[in-house]
C-alpha cells in the first residue's frame, strides 16, 4: 500500500486524521475552533495518492456546527490557485468525497481559502492608490494588525464633511472566506479609475473597508471565532479588548467617522443562495429604512443574477432583533441602512456551476456588483 501523508502546517490548515491506511477509505474528523465548539472548517494537503482512487470520509460531519451538508461539494486544488469541486455524498453522519488525484500533492478545503499573505497583498494593492489610506486600529490577541482602508477622492468638490460614510466589514467569521474574496472584488472595482460608478462614489463618499475582521481565527483555521473563542458577530453590544478587540477597535473608529451605510459580508453553510439580512427587528426600524432596504435590493438584483431576495433568513419580529450582531447594532446606533450579506458555501441554486459551485471569483464579481446598489441609494441614505 503506498505511503500517504496528510499535513495542515499552513495558513488555515485544520483536520484530524483517524486512519490513513487505505486510500479508498481515508478517515477524518473535522476539528472544532481552537477555543469553542464550532466545528466546520477544514483545509489539508494529501501527498502520495497520484493515480489512486481516493475516498475521504469525514466521520463527524453529521455533528458539525451546521450539519446540513446536502448539496455541498468539497473543494480541491493542485496549485492552491485554481480550486474545483469534487464528487461528494452525505448520509446524514458521514460525508464522503472521492477523486483520483493527478499528482502526489493535492489540497482540500471547505471553501476556497483566502490566506493572510493574500490579505496583506490586498492591502498592498490598495495602498498603491492615491485614494487610499491604510489605517492601523490596533492589535488582535495573537498580535496581528487590525487595519481599515479609508478610501475617498480628496480632490472631490464635495466637502469632506458632506460626504457619506460607507462602511464594509468582512470575515467576522474567519471560515467564511468568500467574504474576503467579496471585498477583493469590491476594492478592485472601487479603485478602477475608468469605472464611472466608482469615480462618482469616491467623490460622494468616504469608504471605510475592513477586509478581514478576524485575522487570528483566519490563520488558526477557525470557522466562527477568534483566538479567545469569541463569536465576533455576537460581541457588538459590549466588546472588550480582552476578548473581542477586533470589534472593540472597529466600533471605536465608527464612533469617530459616523456611519451612513453599513455592509457586513458573511457566508452561509446551508442555503444555496446569495441574500441579505437587515434591521426589520430593530427597535429603531422606520419606513425610511425599509424603503432604503428595498431600493438597495432592487438595484442589486437589476445588475446581478447571482443576487436574489426570495430565499434567506426568517425576518426578525418587530423589536426582537439581537443587537449584539454587527448589522443590528450599527443600524440601531447610527439609524442607517445596514445589511448582512450572505454568500453560499454550496452554490447559487438559481445559477449553478457544475465545475466550481460558488467560488472566490464569483464572490469577487458579487462584491463588484454591490457598488451599483450603493450608487443607487447613496443620495438618499440621509
Ligand atoms: C449570521 S447573521 C444572522 C442574522 N439573522 C437574522 N435573522 N437577521 C450570524 O452571525 O449568525 C451571519 C453569519 O454567520 O453568516
Ligand atoms: Zn458569518
PDB file of N, CA and C in Angstrom, residues 8-93:
ATOM      1  N   UNK A   8      -1.277  19.785   7.736  1.00  0.00           N
ATOM      2  CA  UNK A   8      -2.105  21.002   7.917  1.00  0.00           C
ATOM      3  C   UNK A   8      -1.219  22.168   8.381  1.00  0.00           C
ATOM      4  N   UNK A   9       0.092  22.028   8.229  1.00  0.00           N
ATOM      5  CA  UNK A   9       1.012  23.048   8.772  1.00  0.00           C
ATOM      6  C   UNK A   9       1.129  24.227   7.815  1.00  0.00           C
ATOM      7  N   UNK A  10      -0.004  24.911   7.619  1.00  0.00           N
ATOM      8  CA  UNK A  10      -0.015  26.111   6.768  1.00  0.00           C
ATOM      9  C   UNK A  10      -1.230  26.949   7.162  1.00  0.00           C
ATOM     10  N   UNK A  11      -1.286  28.157   6.662  1.00  0.00           N
ATOM     11  CA  UNK A  11      -2.345  29.136   6.959  1.00  0.00           C
ATOM     12  C   UNK A  11      -3.718  28.469   6.807  1.00  0.00           C
ATOM     13  N   UNK A  12      -4.478  28.436   7.886  1.00  0.00           N
ATOM     14  CA  UNK A  12      -5.853  27.917   7.980  1.00  0.00           C
ATOM     15  C   UNK A  12      -5.931  26.399   7.846  1.00  0.00           C
ATOM     16  N   UNK A  13      -4.803  25.723   7.966  1.00  0.00           N
ATOM     17  CA  UNK A  13      -4.813  24.251   7.912  1.00  0.00           C
ATOM     18  C   UNK A  13      -5.522  23.660   9.118  1.00  0.00           C
ATOM     19  N   UNK A  14      -6.420  22.681   8.875  1.00  0.00           N
ATOM     20  CA  UNK A  14      -7.118  22.056  10.007  1.00  0.00           C
ATOM     21  C   UNK A  14      -7.797  20.770   9.566  1.00  0.00           C
ATOM     22  N   UNK A  15      -7.450  19.646  10.157  1.00  0.00           N
ATOM     23  CA  UNK A  15      -8.173  18.375  10.032  1.00  0.00           C
ATOM     24  C   UNK A  15      -7.582  17.426  11.073  1.00  0.00           C
ATOM     25  N   UNK A  16      -8.351  16.443  11.516  1.00  0.00           N
ATOM     26  CA  UNK A  16      -7.827  15.373  12.370  1.00  0.00           C
ATOM     27  C   UNK A  16      -7.832  14.088  11.564  1.00  0.00           C
ATOM     28  N   UNK A  17      -6.686  13.414  11.475  1.00  0.00           N
ATOM     29  CA  UNK A  17      -6.589  12.158  10.714  1.00  0.00           C
ATOM     30  C   UNK A  17      -6.884  10.995  11.660  1.00  0.00           C
ATOM     31  N   UNK A  18      -7.885  10.194  11.307  1.00  0.00           N
ATOM     32  CA  UNK A  18      -8.225   8.998  12.100  1.00  0.00           C
ATOM     33  C   UNK A  18      -7.517   7.770  11.523  1.00  0.00           C
ATOM     34  N   UNK A  19      -7.588   7.621  10.164  1.00  0.00           N
ATOM     35  CA  UNK A  19      -6.892   6.487   9.552  1.00  0.00           C
ATOM     36  C   UNK A  19      -6.457   6.852   8.134  1.00  0.00           C
ATOM     37  N   UNK A  20      -5.204   6.525   7.840  1.00  0.00           N
ATOM     38  CA  UNK A  20      -4.637   6.864   6.524  1.00  0.00           C
ATOM     39  C   UNK A  20      -4.098   5.586   5.862  1.00  0.00           C
ATOM     40  N   UNK A  21      -4.583   4.410   6.337  1.00  0.00           N
ATOM     41  CA  UNK A  21      -4.018   3.134   5.883  1.00  0.00           C
ATOM     42  C   UNK A  21      -4.460   2.760   4.475  1.00  0.00           C
ATOM     43  N   UNK A  22      -5.663   3.215   4.099  1.00  0.00           N
ATOM     44  CA  UNK A  22      -6.247   2.755   2.831  1.00  0.00           C
ATOM     45  C   UNK A  22      -6.732   3.951   2.025  1.00  0.00           C
ATOM     46  N   UNK A  23      -6.173   4.195   0.857  1.00  0.00           N
ATOM     47  CA  UNK A  23      -6.549   5.377   0.055  1.00  0.00           C
ATOM     48  C   UNK A  23      -8.027   5.357  -0.329  1.00  0.00           C
ATOM     49  N   UNK A  24      -8.648   4.174  -0.249  1.00  0.00           N
ATOM     50  CA  UNK A  24     -10.078   4.096  -0.595  1.00  0.00           C
ATOM     51  C   UNK A  24     -10.959   4.393   0.610  1.00  0.00           C
ATOM     52  N   UNK A  25     -10.296   4.593   1.769  1.00  0.00           N
ATOM     53  CA  UNK A  25     -11.074   4.847   2.991  1.00  0.00           C
ATOM     54  C   UNK A  25     -10.232   5.679   3.957  1.00  0.00           C
ATOM     55  N   UNK A  26      -9.977   6.936   3.549  1.00  0.00           N
ATOM     56  CA  UNK A  26      -9.202   7.851   4.408  1.00  0.00           C
ATOM     57  C   UNK A  26     -10.169   8.457   5.415  1.00  0.00           C
ATOM     58  N   UNK A  27      -9.976   8.151   6.682  1.00  0.00           N
ATOM     59  CA  UNK A  27     -10.947   8.539   7.715  1.00  0.00           C
ATOM     60  C   UNK A  27     -10.464   9.789   8.449  1.00  0.00           C
ATOM     61  N   UNK A  28     -11.342  10.784   8.488  1.00  0.00           N
ATOM     62  CA  UNK A  28     -11.002  12.112   9.009  1.00  0.00           C
ATOM     63  C   UNK A  28     -12.074  12.582   9.991  1.00  0.00           C
ATOM     64  N   UNK A  29     -11.700  13.542  10.854  1.00  0.00           N
ATOM     65  CA  UNK A  29     -12.680  14.224  11.702  1.00  0.00           C
ATOM     66  C   UNK A  29     -12.447  15.733  11.598  1.00  0.00           C
ATOM     67  N   UNK A  30     -13.515  16.481  11.413  1.00  0.00           N
ATOM     68  CA  UNK A  30     -13.426  17.942  11.370  1.00  0.00           C
ATOM     69  C   UNK A  30     -13.154  18.432  12.795  1.00  0.00           C
ATOM     70  N   UNK A  31     -12.134  19.306  12.923  1.00  0.00           N
ATOM     71  CA  UNK A  31     -11.760  19.789  14.262  1.00  0.00           C
ATOM     72  C   UNK A  31     -12.585  21.018  14.640  1.00  0.00           C
ATOM     73  N   UNK A  32     -12.867  21.205  15.934  1.00  0.00           N
ATOM     74  CA  UNK A  32     -13.536  22.435  16.381  1.00  0.00           C
ATOM     75  C   UNK A  32     -12.564  23.619  16.357  1.00  0.00           C
ATOM     76  N   UNK A  33     -13.102  24.822  16.421  1.00  0.00           N
ATOM     77  CA  UNK A  33     -12.273  26.021  16.575  1.00  0.00           C
ATOM     78  C   UNK A  33     -11.386  25.853  17.810  1.00  0.00           C
ATOM     79  N   UNK A  34     -10.300  26.645  17.892  1.00  0.00           N
ATOM     80  CA  UNK A  34      -9.307  26.405  18.957  1.00  0.00           C
ATOM     81  C   UNK A  34      -9.875  26.601  20.365  1.00  0.00           C
ATOM     82  N   UNK A  35     -10.902  27.452  20.528  1.00  0.00           N
ATOM     83  CA  UNK A  35     -11.422  27.714  21.888  1.00  0.00           C
ATOM     84  C   UNK A  35     -12.940  27.753  21.900  1.00  0.00           C
ATOM     85  N   UNK A  36     -13.568  26.945  21.035  1.00  0.00           N
ATOM     86  CA  UNK A  36     -15.038  26.884  21.053  1.00  0.00           C
ATOM     87  C   UNK A  36     -15.465  25.578  20.403  1.00  0.00           C
ATOM     88  N   UNK A  37     -16.767  25.317  20.454  1.00  0.00           N
ATOM     89  CA  UNK A  37     -17.225  24.002  19.971  1.00  0.00           C
ATOM     90  C   UNK A  37     -17.580  24.020  18.485  1.00  0.00           C
ATOM     91  N   UNK A  38     -17.491  25.180  17.849  1.00  0.00           N
ATOM     92  CA  UNK A  38     -17.871  25.243  16.430  1.00  0.00           C
ATOM     93  C   UNK A  38     -16.882  24.431  15.584  1.00  0.00           C
ATOM     94  N   UNK A  39     -17.371  23.408  14.889  1.00  0.00           N
ATOM     95  CA  UNK A  39     -16.510  22.585  14.011  1.00  0.00           C
ATOM     96  C   UNK A  39     -17.161  22.540  12.636  1.00  0.00           C
ATOM     97  N   UNK A  40     -16.460  23.048  11.648  1.00  0.00           N
ATOM     98  CA  UNK A  40     -16.988  23.058  10.272  1.00  0.00           C
ATOM     99  C   UNK A  40     -15.876  23.225   9.235  1.00  0.00           C
ATOM    100  N   UNK A  41     -14.889  24.072   9.521  1.00  0.00           N
ATOM    101  CA  UNK A  41     -13.835  24.391   8.579  1.00  0.00           C
ATOM    102  C   UNK A  41     -12.820  23.267   8.521  1.00  0.00           C
ATOM    103  N   UNK A  42     -12.368  22.938   7.278  1.00  0.00           N
ATOM    104  CA  UNK A  42     -11.242  22.017   7.118  1.00  0.00           C
ATOM    105  C   UNK A  42     -10.379  22.473   5.944  1.00  0.00           C
ATOM    106  N   UNK A  43      -9.107  22.171   5.984  1.00  0.00           N
ATOM    107  CA  UNK A  43      -8.163  22.563   4.924  1.00  0.00           C
ATOM    108  C   UNK A  43      -6.903  21.732   5.158  1.00  0.00           C
ATOM    109  N   UNK A  44      -6.562  20.861   4.231  1.00  0.00           N
ATOM    110  CA  UNK A  44      -5.409  19.983   4.437  1.00  0.00           C
ATOM    111  C   UNK A  44      -4.802  19.566   3.085  1.00  0.00           C
ATOM    112  N   UNK A  45      -3.575  19.017   3.161  1.00  0.00           N
ATOM    113  CA  UNK A  45      -2.852  18.567   1.964  1.00  0.00           C
ATOM    114  C   UNK A  45      -2.659  17.065   2.030  1.00  0.00           C
ATOM    115  N   UNK A  46      -2.928  16.382   0.918  1.00  0.00           N
ATOM    116  CA  UNK A  46      -2.714  14.931   0.817  1.00  0.00           C
ATOM    117  C   UNK A  46      -1.565  14.687  -0.149  1.00  0.00           C
ATOM    118  N   UNK A  47      -0.592  13.899   0.290  1.00  0.00           N
ATOM    119  CA  UNK A  47       0.527  13.536  -0.589  1.00  0.00           C
ATOM    120  C   UNK A  47       0.583  12.026  -0.794  1.00  0.00           C
ATOM    121  N   UNK A  48       1.057  11.612  -1.972  1.00  0.00           N
ATOM    122  CA  UNK A  48       1.325  10.190  -2.203  1.00  0.00           C
ATOM    123  C   UNK A  48       0.203   9.424  -2.879  1.00  0.00           C
ATOM    124  N   UNK A  49      -0.846  10.147  -3.385  1.00  0.00           N
ATOM    125  CA  UNK A  49      -2.013   9.412  -3.892  1.00  0.00           C
ATOM    126  C   UNK A  49      -2.188   9.516  -5.405  1.00  0.00           C
ATOM    127  N   UNK A  50      -1.133   9.924  -6.122  1.00  0.00           N
ATOM    128  CA  UNK A  50      -1.275  10.099  -7.578  1.00  0.00           C
ATOM    129  C   UNK A  50      -1.775   8.812  -8.238  1.00  0.00           C
ATOM    130  N   UNK A  51      -2.849   8.925  -9.037  1.00  0.00           N
ATOM    131  CA  UNK A  51      -3.366   7.792  -9.803  1.00  0.00           C
ATOM    132  C   UNK A  51      -4.186   6.801  -9.002  1.00  0.00           C
ATOM    133  N   UNK A  52      -4.365   7.075  -7.717  1.00  0.00           N
ATOM    134  CA  UNK A  52      -5.111   6.129  -6.858  1.00  0.00           C
ATOM    135  C   UNK A  52      -6.545   6.627  -6.645  1.00  0.00           C
ATOM    136  N   UNK A  53      -7.522   5.738  -6.644  1.00  0.00           N
ATOM    137  CA  UNK A  53      -8.900   6.166  -6.328  1.00  0.00           C
ATOM    138  C   UNK A  53      -9.000   6.491  -4.840  1.00  0.00           C
ATOM    139  N   UNK A  54      -9.138   7.780  -4.518  1.00  0.00           N
ATOM    140  CA  UNK A  54      -9.158   8.255  -3.127  1.00  0.00           C
ATOM    141  C   UNK A  54     -10.584   8.515  -2.683  1.00  0.00           C
ATOM    142  N   UNK A  55     -10.925   8.054  -1.483  1.00  0.00           N
ATOM    143  CA  UNK A  55     -12.177   8.470  -0.852  1.00  0.00           C
ATOM    144  C   UNK A  55     -11.861   9.040   0.529  1.00  0.00           C
ATOM    145  N   UNK A  56     -12.284  10.286   0.731  1.00  0.00           N
ATOM    146  CA  UNK A  56     -12.134  10.950   2.032  1.00  0.00           C
ATOM    147  C   UNK A  56     -13.441  10.771   2.788  1.00  0.00           C
ATOM    148  N   UNK A  57     -13.374  10.329   4.045  1.00  0.00           N
ATOM    149  CA  UNK A  57     -14.615  10.177   4.820  1.00  0.00           C
ATOM    150  C   UNK A  57     -14.523  11.040   6.071  1.00  0.00           C
ATOM    151  N   UNK A  58     -15.382  12.069   6.108  1.00  0.00           N
ATOM    152  CA  UNK A  58     -15.435  12.982   7.255  1.00  0.00           C
ATOM    153  C   UNK A  58     -16.437  12.382   8.252  1.00  0.00           C
ATOM    154  N   UNK A  59     -15.920  11.707   9.263  1.00  0.00           N
ATOM    155  CA  UNK A  59     -16.746  10.830  10.090  1.00  0.00           C
ATOM    156  C   UNK A  59     -17.749  11.596  10.953  1.00  0.00           C
ATOM    157  N   UNK A  60     -17.393  12.847  11.311  1.00  0.00           N
ATOM    158  CA  UNK A  60     -18.262  13.612  12.227  1.00  0.00           C
ATOM    159  C   UNK A  60     -18.999  14.746  11.532  1.00  0.00           C
ATOM    160  N   UNK A  61     -19.150  14.665  10.222  1.00  0.00           N
ATOM    161  CA  UNK A  61     -19.843  15.747   9.505  1.00  0.00           C
ATOM    162  C   UNK A  61     -21.263  15.949  10.052  1.00  0.00           C
ATOM    163  N   UNK A  62     -21.906  14.877  10.435  1.00  0.00           N
ATOM    164  CA  UNK A  62     -23.287  14.967  10.926  1.00  0.00           C
ATOM    165  C   UNK A  62     -23.422  15.679  12.259  1.00  0.00           C
ATOM    166  N   UNK A  63     -22.276  15.883  12.959  1.00  0.00           N
ATOM    167  CA  UNK A  63     -22.362  16.616  14.242  1.00  0.00           C
ATOM    168  C   UNK A  63     -21.558  17.917  14.163  1.00  0.00           C
ATOM    169  N   UNK A  64     -21.383  18.435  12.943  1.00  0.00           N
ATOM    170  CA  UNK A  64     -20.664  19.721  12.789  1.00  0.00           C
ATOM    171  C   UNK A  64     -21.582  20.868  13.208  1.00  0.00           C
ATOM    172  N   UNK A  65     -21.034  22.081  13.179  1.00  0.00           N
ATOM    173  CA  UNK A  65     -21.817  23.241  13.636  1.00  0.00           C
ATOM    174  C   UNK A  65     -23.083  23.414  12.809  1.00  0.00           C
ATOM    175  N   UNK A  66     -22.939  23.198  11.490  1.00  0.00           N
ATOM    176  CA  UNK A  66     -24.080  23.334  10.560  1.00  0.00           C
ATOM    177  C   UNK A  66     -24.155  22.033   9.767  1.00  0.00           C
ATOM    178  N   UNK A  67     -24.871  21.016  10.217  1.00  0.00           N
ATOM    179  CA  UNK A  67     -24.773  19.653   9.662  1.00  0.00           C
ATOM    180  C   UNK A  67     -25.602  19.408   8.401  1.00  0.00           C
ATOM    181  N   UNK A  68     -26.163  20.464   7.794  1.00  0.00           N
ATOM    182  CA  UNK A  68     -26.907  20.259   6.540  1.00  0.00           C
ATOM    183  C   UNK A  68     -25.916  20.299   5.373  1.00  0.00           C
ATOM    184  N   UNK A  69     -25.240  19.151   5.109  1.00  0.00           N
ATOM    185  CA  UNK A  69     -24.233  19.043   4.054  1.00  0.00           C
ATOM    186  C   UNK A  69     -24.842  18.641   2.714  1.00  0.00           C
ATOM    187  N   UNK A  70     -26.148  18.425   2.677  1.00  0.00           N
ATOM    188  CA  UNK A  70     -26.777  18.021   1.410  1.00  0.00           C
ATOM    189  C   UNK A  70     -26.560  19.100   0.349  1.00  0.00           C
ATOM    190  N   UNK A  71     -26.068  18.692  -0.797  1.00  0.00           N
ATOM    191  CA  UNK A  71     -25.821  19.632  -1.886  1.00  0.00           C
ATOM    192  C   UNK A  71     -24.464  20.299  -1.825  1.00  0.00           C
ATOM    193  N   UNK A  72     -23.710  20.042  -0.750  1.00  0.00           N
ATOM    194  CA  UNK A  72     -22.370  20.620  -0.625  1.00  0.00           C
ATOM    195  C   UNK A  72     -21.342  19.705  -1.308  1.00  0.00           C
ATOM    196  N   UNK A  73     -20.334  20.307  -1.955  1.00  0.00           N
ATOM    197  CA  UNK A  73     -19.240  19.528  -2.538  1.00  0.00           C
ATOM    198  C   UNK A  73     -17.886  20.077  -2.074  1.00  0.00           C
ATOM    199  N   UNK A  74     -16.997  19.187  -1.660  1.00  0.00           N
ATOM    200  CA  UNK A  74     -15.664  19.567  -1.191  1.00  0.00           C
ATOM    201  C   UNK A  74     -14.900  20.263  -2.323  1.00  0.00           C
ATOM    202  N   UNK A  75     -14.088  21.294  -1.982  1.00  0.00           N
ATOM    203  CA  UNK A  75     -13.252  21.942  -2.993  1.00  0.00           C
ATOM    204  C   UNK A  75     -11.837  21.372  -2.909  1.00  0.00           C
ATOM    205  N   UNK A  76     -11.154  21.317  -4.061  1.00  0.00           N
ATOM    206  CA  UNK A  76      -9.805  20.743  -4.157  1.00  0.00           C
ATOM    207  C   UNK A  76      -8.952  21.599  -5.083  1.00  0.00           C
ATOM    208  N   UNK A  77      -7.622  21.509  -4.897  1.00  0.00           N
ATOM    209  CA  UNK A  77      -6.693  22.256  -5.750  1.00  0.00           C
ATOM    210  C   UNK A  77      -5.330  21.582  -5.764  1.00  0.00           C
ATOM    211  N   UNK A  78      -4.702  21.590  -6.942  1.00  0.00           N
ATOM    212  CA  UNK A  78      -3.323  21.087  -7.045  1.00  0.00           C
ATOM    213  C   UNK A  78      -2.322  22.220  -6.792  1.00  0.00           C
ATOM    214  N   UNK A  79      -2.655  23.430  -7.273  1.00  0.00           N
ATOM    215  CA  UNK A  79      -1.692  24.546  -7.254  1.00  0.00           C
ATOM    216  C   UNK A  79      -2.053  25.627  -6.246  1.00  0.00           C
ATOM    217  N   UNK A  80      -3.153  25.439  -5.459  1.00  0.00           N
ATOM    218  CA  UNK A  80      -3.594  26.391  -4.423  1.00  0.00           C
ATOM    219  C   UNK A  80      -4.103  27.696  -5.045  1.00  0.00           C
ATOM    220  N   UNK A  81      -4.174  27.768  -6.350  1.00  0.00           N
ATOM    221  CA  UNK A  81      -4.737  28.942  -7.046  1.00  0.00           C
ATOM    222  C   UNK A  81      -6.084  28.599  -7.652  1.00  0.00           C
ATOM    223  N   UNK A  82      -6.148  27.441  -8.327  1.00  0.00           N
ATOM    224  CA  UNK A  82      -7.365  27.044  -9.026  1.00  0.00           C
ATOM    225  C   UNK A  82      -8.044  25.947  -8.224  1.00  0.00           C
ATOM    226  N   UNK A  83      -9.243  26.261  -7.727  1.00  0.00           N
ATOM    227  CA  UNK A  83      -9.989  25.316  -6.873  1.00  0.00           C
ATOM    228  C   UNK A  83     -11.213  24.832  -7.625  1.00  0.00           C
ATOM    229  N   UNK A  84     -11.554  23.584  -7.487  1.00  0.00           N
ATOM    230  CA  UNK A  84     -12.681  22.971  -8.189  1.00  0.00           C
ATOM    231  C   UNK A  84     -13.421  22.050  -7.220  1.00  0.00           C
ATOM    232  N   UNK A  85     -14.655  21.712  -7.556  1.00  0.00           N
ATOM    233  CA  UNK A  85     -15.465  20.845  -6.700  1.00  0.00           C
ATOM    234  C   UNK A  85     -15.241  19.377  -7.075  1.00  0.00           C
ATOM    235  N   UNK A  86     -15.346  18.489  -6.080  1.00  0.00           N
ATOM    236  CA  UNK A  86     -15.217  17.039  -6.348  1.00  0.00           C
ATOM    237  C   UNK A  86     -16.489  16.326  -5.878  1.00  0.00           C
ATOM    238  N   UNK A  87     -16.676  15.103  -6.379  1.00  0.00           N
ATOM    239  CA  UNK A  87     -17.883  14.330  -6.045  1.00  0.00           C
ATOM    240  C   UNK A  87     -17.981  14.131  -4.541  1.00  0.00           C
ATOM    241  N   UNK A  88     -19.125  14.459  -3.980  1.00  0.00           N
ATOM    242  CA  UNK A  88     -19.313  14.423  -2.529  1.00  0.00           C
ATOM    243  C   UNK A  88     -20.695  13.883  -2.200  1.00  0.00           C
ATOM    244  N   UNK A  89     -20.751  13.015  -1.178  1.00  0.00           N
ATOM    245  CA  UNK A  89     -22.042  12.471  -0.714  1.00  0.00           C
ATOM    246  C   UNK A  89     -22.139  12.647   0.794  1.00  0.00           C
ATOM    247  N   UNK A  90     -23.382  12.700   1.299  1.00  0.00           N
ATOM    248  CA  UNK A  90     -23.592  12.822   2.740  1.00  0.00           C
ATOM    249  C   UNK A  90     -24.737  11.906   3.135  1.00  0.00           C
ATOM    250  N   UNK A  91     -24.475  11.011   4.136  1.00  0.00           N
ATOM    251  CA  UNK A  91     -25.524  10.039   4.520  1.00  0.00           C
ATOM    252  C   UNK A  91     -26.237  10.439   5.798  1.00  0.00           C
ATOM    253  N   UNK A  92     -26.001  11.674   6.237  1.00  0.00           N
ATOM    254  CA  UNK A  92     -26.604  12.132   7.487  1.00  0.00           C
ATOM    255  C   UNK A  92     -25.624  12.136   8.639  1.00  0.00           C
ATOM    256  N   UNK A  93     -24.541  11.371   8.528  1.00  0.00           N
ATOM    257  CA  UNK A  93     -23.489  11.379   9.562  1.00  0.00           C
ATOM    258  C   UNK A  93     -22.112  11.536   8.922  1.00  0.00           C
TER     259      UNK A  93
END
